[in-house]
């Protein structure tokens, strides 16, 4: 079906039925996620690219407790690579998913696809090294959870490329979407945290000084190691495959609720986190 996120003009073996409401909610979710990710991308470019390429590395420390450490060139290099390349994943991800871009500019899709997959893997491996060698905010639960996510990212990236090479495009698109979900875990974490803060108007369920507590343990689990985003995506796939109207409506309703929470979180993160730092 032309309108769904898995669609392609030349797609074959695609389900021929999918209630409009499922396509609409998926599109709404994706449009909002794209807007939110590009705002995050804008922040990364305006804050990290400008400070890095102008040599003002100490500016990283306005945000990162262990961003720039005098004398630790390896650690600083890892941080630089991580934050500069993050823009490729955050800005390039939605472009890779858009059926319009994929169908109209196949060469661009192939080039950006390779760059995206390689960058997502590199960032994850570098991020993993940063967590366990440099240390970062948060407690052990958060560190273990994000580490598990980095394994998903590398594994899903390999599968995405494998199926593209084998020209199994339906599987390729499914793994590309799974990769998109896990590669955006850090974005979901920020959006989830800010939605919570907007709702409660206070740091409920965690200690902002130590950046730990039950809420953050749960949040890091449901965005990193047992990602809700991936569960929703599997529901979306299943709804398309099964063509069961009730399940499709239920899936649409769940996606819609998460879209509302995401809208709140994007608003909170943009106004309270990203724009003020630029
Ligand atoms: C692949 C998608 C990822 C993106 C787009 C990304 C993006 C970012 C960004 C923008 C920052 C700067 C913090 C901020 O300004 O909000 C950051 C910091 C960091 N990221 Fe990632 N990241 C990704 C994955 C990971 C993974 C998988 C890990 C660990 C396994 C990780 C570990 C870290 C660490 C340790 C920091 C530094 C935090 C500190 O110094 O306290 N990242 N990341």
Coordinates of C-alpha atoms and ligand atoms in Angstrom, one line a residue:
X1 CA 0.0 0.0 0.0
X2 CA 1.5 3.3 -1.1
X3 CA 0.8 5.3 2.0
X4 CA 2.3 3.1 4.6
X5 CA 5.8 3.6 6.1
X6 CA 7.0 0.4 4.5
X7 CA 5.7 1.3 1.1
X8 CA 7.6 1.6 -2.1
X9 CA 6.3 2.3 -5.6
X10 CA 7.6 -1.0 -6.7
X11 CA 6.9 -2.9 -3.6
X12 CA 5.7 -6.4 -4.1
X13 CA 4.3 -8.9 -1.6
X14 CA 3.0 -6.0 0.4
X15 CA -0.3 -6.4 2.3
X16 CA -3.0 -5.1 0.2
X17 CA -5.2 -4.1 3.1
X18 CA -4.6 -1.8 6.0
X19 CA -7.2 0.4 7.6
X20 CA -6.8 4.1 6.9
X21 CA -6.6 4.9 10.5
X22 CA -3.5 2.7 11.0
X23 CA -1.7 4.5 8.2
X24 CA -2.9 7.9 9.4
X25 CA -1.7 7.3 13.0
X26 CA 1.6 5.9 11.8
X27 CA 2.1 8.9 9.5
X28 CA 1.2 11.3 12.3
X29 CA 3.7 9.6 14.7
X30 CA 6.4 9.7 12.0
X31 CA 5.8 13.3 11.1
X32 CA 6.0 14.4 14.7
X33 CA 9.1 12.2 15.4
X34 CA 10.7 13.8 12.3
X35 CA 10.1 17.3 13.6
X36 CA 11.3 16.4 17.0
X37 CA 14.4 14.7 15.7
X38 CA 15.3 17.5 13.4
X39 CA 15.0 20.0 16.3
X40 CA 17.4 17.7 18.3
X41 CA 19.6 17.7 15.1
X42 CA 19.5 21.5 14.9
X43 CA 20.6 21.6 18.6
X44 CA 23.5 19.2 17.9
X45 CA 24.7 21.3 15.0
X46 CA 24.3 24.7 16.7
X47 CA 25.8 23.5 20.0
X48 CA 28.3 20.7 19.3
X49 CA 29.4 21.3 15.7
X50 CA 30.0 25.0 16.2
X51 CA 31.9 24.5 19.5
X52 CA 33.9 21.6 18.1
X53 CA 34.9 23.1 14.7
X54 CA 35.8 26.4 16.3
X55 CA 38.0 24.6 18.9
X56 CA 35.9 25.7 21.8
X57 CA 35.8 22.2 23.4
X58 CA 35.3 23.4 26.9
X59 CA 31.8 24.5 25.9
X60 CA 30.9 20.8 25.8
X61 CA 31.1 20.9 29.6
X62 CA 28.1 23.2 29.9
X63 CA 26.1 20.0 29.1
X64 CA 28.4 17.0 29.6
X65 CA 30.0 16.4 33.0
X66 CA 32.9 14.6 31.3
X67 CA 32.8 16.3 27.9
X68 CA 36.2 17.9 27.7
X69 CA 38.9 16.8 30.2
X70 CA 42.3 18.5 29.8
X71 CA 45.0 16.0 28.9
X72 CA 42.6 13.2 28.1
X73 CA 42.9 13.4 24.3
X74 CA 41.5 9.9 23.7
X75 CA 38.4 10.5 25.8
X76 CA 38.0 14.0 24.2
X77 CA 38.3 12.5 20.7
X78 CA 35.6 9.9 21.5
X79 CA 33.3 12.6 22.8
X80 CA 34.0 14.7 19.7
X81 CA 33.3 11.9 17.3
X82 CA 30.2 10.9 19.2
X83 CA 28.5 14.3 19.4
X84 CA 29.5 15.4 15.9
X85 CA 28.3 12.2 14.1
X86 CA 25.1 12.2 16.2
X87 CA 23.7 14.7 13.7
X88 CA 24.0 12.2 10.9
X89 CA 21.8 9.7 12.7
X90 CA 19.3 12.2 14.0
X91 CA 18.9 14.2 10.8
X92 CA 19.5 11.4 8.3
X93 CA 17.2 8.7 9.9
X94 CA 13.9 10.3 9.0
X95 CA 15.2 11.0 5.5
X96 CA 15.9 7.3 5.0
X97 CA 12.4 6.3 6.1
X98 CA 10.4 8.7 3.9
X99 CA 9.0 6.8 1.0
X100 CA 9.1 9.9 -1.1
X101 CA 12.9 10.4 -0.7
X102 CA 13.5 6.7 -1.2
X103 CA 11.5 6.4 -4.4
X104 CA 12.5 9.7 -6.0
X105 CA 16.1 9.7 -5.1
X106 CA 17.3 6.0 -4.9
X107 CA 21.0 6.9 -5.3
X108 CA 20.8 9.4 -2.4
X109 CA 18.9 6.7 -0.4
X110 CA 21.7 4.2 -1.0
X111 CA 24.5 6.6 -0.2
X112 CA 22.9 8.0 2.9
X113 CA 21.9 4.4 3.9
X114 CA 25.5 3.3 4.0
X115 CA 26.6 6.5 5.9
X116 CA 23.7 6.1 8.3
X117 CA 24.3 2.5 9.1
X118 CA 28.1 2.9 9.5
X119 CA 27.6 6.0 11.7
X120 CA 25.0 4.4 13.9
X121 CA 27.4 1.5 14.6
X122 CA 30.4 3.8 15.2
X123 CA 28.5 6.1 17.5
X124 CA 27.2 3.1 19.5
X125 CA 30.6 1.5 19.9
X126 CA 32.2 4.8 20.8
X127 CA 29.3 5.5 23.2
X128 CA 29.8 2.1 24.8
X129 CA 33.5 2.9 25.4
X130 CA 32.5 6.3 26.8
X131 CA 30.1 4.8 29.3
X132 CA 32.5 2.2 30.6
X133 CA 35.8 4.0 30.4
X134 CA 35.0 7.7 31.1
X135 CA 31.8 7.3 33.0
X136 CA 28.7 9.4 32.5
X137 CA 25.6 10.6 34.4
X138 CA 23.2 8.1 35.8
X139 CA 23.5 4.8 37.7
X140 CA 24.4 1.2 36.8
X141 CA 20.9 0.3 35.6
X142 CA 21.0 3.1 33.1
X143 CA 24.5 2.2 32.0
X144 CA 23.6 -1.4 31.5
X145 CA 20.3 -0.5 29.6
X146 CA 22.0 1.8 27.2
X147 CA 24.8 -0.7 26.6
X148 CA 22.2 -3.3 25.7
X149 CA 20.7 -0.9 23.2
X150 CA 24.1 -0.4 21.6
X151 CA 24.1 -4.1 20.9
X152 CA 20.7 -3.9 19.2
X153 CA 21.9 -1.0 17.1
X154 CA 24.9 -2.9 15.8
X155 CA 23.0 -6.1 15.2
X156 CA 20.0 -4.4 13.4
X157 CA 22.4 -2.3 11.3
X158 CA 24.2 -5.5 10.1
X159 CA 20.8 -7.1 9.3
X160 CA 19.6 -3.9 7.4
X161 CA 22.6 -4.0 5.2
X162 CA 22.6 -7.8 4.7
X163 CA 19.0 -7.8 3.4
X164 CA 19.6 -4.8 1.2
X165 CA 22.6 -6.6 -0.4
X166 CA 20.6 -9.7 -0.9
X167 CA 17.8 -7.5 -2.5
X168 CA 15.3 -8.8 0.0
X169 CA 13.7 -5.4 0.2
X170 CA 10.7 -6.2 2.4
X171 CA 13.0 -7.6 5.1
X172 CA 15.4 -4.8 4.5
X173 CA 12.7 -2.2 5.2
X174 CA 11.5 -4.0 8.3
X175 CA 15.1 -4.1 9.8
X176 CA 15.7 -0.5 8.7
X177 CA 12.7 0.6 10.7
X178 CA 13.8 -1.5 13.7
X179 CA 17.2 0.1 13.4
X180 CA 15.5 3.6 13.3
X181 CA 13.6 2.8 16.5
X182 CA 16.7 1.7 18.5
X183 CA 19.1 4.2 17.0
X184 CA 16.7 6.9 18.4
X185 CA 16.7 5.5 21.9
X186 CA 18.7 8.4 23.2
X187 CA 16.1 10.8 21.7
X188 CA 13.2 8.8 23.2
X189 CA 14.9 9.0 26.6
X190 CA 15.1 12.8 26.4
X191 CA 11.6 13.1 25.1
X192 CA 10.2 10.7 27.7
X193 CA 12.0 12.5 30.5
X194 CA 10.8 15.9 29.5
X195 CA 7.2 14.6 29.0
X196 CA 7.4 13.4 32.6
X197 CA 8.7 16.7 33.8
X198 CA 6.1 18.7 31.9
X199 CA 3.3 16.5 33.4
X200 CA 4.7 16.7 37.0
X201 CA 6.3 20.1 36.9
X202 CA 8.9 18.6 39.3
X203 CA 11.5 15.8 39.3
X204 CA 9.2 13.1 40.6
X205 CA 10.7 9.6 41.1
X206 CA 14.3 10.5 40.7
X207 CA 17.0 12.6 42.3
X208 CA 18.1 15.3 39.9
X209 CA 21.5 15.6 41.7
X210 CA 22.5 12.0 41.2
X211 CA 20.3 11.5 38.1
X212 CA 19.1 8.2 39.5
X213 CA 15.9 6.8 40.9
X214 CA 13.1 4.4 40.1
X215 CA 11.6 6.6 37.3
X216 CA 14.9 6.7 35.5
X217 CA 15.5 3.0 35.9
X218 CA 12.1 2.3 34.4
X219 CA 12.5 4.9 31.6
X220 CA 15.9 3.6 30.6
X221 CA 14.6 0.1 30.5
X222 CA 11.6 0.9 28.3
X223 CA 13.5 3.0 25.9
X224 CA 16.8 1.1 25.8
X225 CA 16.8 -2.6 26.7
X226 CA 13.0 -3.4 26.3
X227 CA 12.1 -0.6 23.9
X228 CA 8.4 0.3 23.7
X229 CA 9.2 1.9 20.3
X230 CA 10.1 -1.6 19.0
X231 CA 7.1 -3.2 20.5
X232 CA 4.8 -0.6 18.8
X233 CA 6.6 -1.2 15.5
X234 CA 6.1 -4.9 15.8
X235 CA 2.4 -4.3 16.6
X236 CA 2.3 -2.1 13.4
X237 CA 3.9 -4.9 11.3
X238 CA 1.5 -7.5 12.8
X239 CA -1.5 -5.3 12.2
X240 CA -0.5 -5.0 8.6
X241 CA 0.1 -8.6 8.2
X242 CA -2.9 -10.0 10.0
X243 CA -5.3 -7.5 8.4
X244 CA -7.5 -7.8 11.5
X245 CA -9.6 -4.7 11.9
X246 CA -9.9 -4.8 15.7
X247 CA -6.2 -5.3 16.2
X248 CA -5.5 -2.5 13.7
X249 CA -7.7 -0.1 15.6
X250 CA -6.2 -1.1 18.9
X251 CA -2.7 -0.6 17.5
X252 CA -3.7 2.8 16.1
X253 CA -5.1 3.8 19.5
X254 CA -1.8 2.8 21.3
X255 CA 0.3 4.6 18.7
X256 CA -1.9 7.7 19.0
X257 CA -1.5 7.8 22.8
X258 CA 2.2 7.6 22.5
X259 CA 2.2 10.3 19.9
X260 CA 0.5 12.6 22.3
X261 CA 3.1 11.9 25.0
X262 CA 5.8 12.4 22.4
X263 CA 4.3 15.8 21.5
X264 CA 4.5 16.8 25.1
X265 CA 8.1 15.6 25.4
X266 CA 9.2 17.3 22.2
X267 CA 7.7 20.5 23.4
X268 CA 9.4 20.1 26.9
X269 CA 12.8 19.1 25.5
X270 CA 12.8 21.9 22.9
X271 CA 11.8 24.7 25.3
X272 CA 13.6 23.4 28.4
X273 CA 16.6 21.6 27.1
X274 CA 17.7 22.2 23.5
X275 CA 16.9 25.8 22.7
X276 CA 18.2 27.3 26.0
X277 CA 21.6 25.6 25.5
X278 CA 22.3 27.0 22.1
Ligands
LIG1 C1 23.1 6.0 18.0 C2 22.4 7.1 18.5 C3 23.0 8.1 19.5 C4 22.9 9.4 19.3 C5 22.2 10.2 18.2 C6 23.6 10.0 20.5 C7 23.7 11.4 20.7 C8 24.3 11.9 21.8 C9 24.4 13.3 22.1 C10 23.8 14.5 21.2 C11 25.1 13.5 23.2 C12 25.4 14.8 23.9 C13 24.4 15.0 25.1 C14 23.4 16.1 24.8 O1 23.7 17.2 24.5 O2 22.2 15.8 25.0 C15 25.5 12.2 23.7 C16 26.3 11.9 24.8 C17 26.6 10.7 25.2 N1 26.2 9.5 24.7 FE1 25.2 9.3 23.0 N2 24.1 9.0 21.3 C18 23.7 7.8 20.7 C19 24.0 6.6 21.2 C20 24.7 6.3 22.3 C21 24.9 5.0 22.9 C22 24.4 3.7 22.3 C23 25.7 5.1 24.0 C24 26.2 4.1 24.9 C25 26.2 2.8 24.8 C26 25.9 6.6 24.2 C27 26.6 7.2 25.2 C28 26.8 8.5 25.4 C29 27.6 9.1 26.4 C30 28.4 8.3 27.5 C31 27.5 10.4 26.3 C32 28.2 11.5 27.2 C33 27.4 11.8 28.4 C34 28.3 12.5 29.5 O3 29.4 12.9 29.2 O4 27.8 12.5 30.6 N3 25.3 7.2 23.2 N4 25.0 11.3 22.8

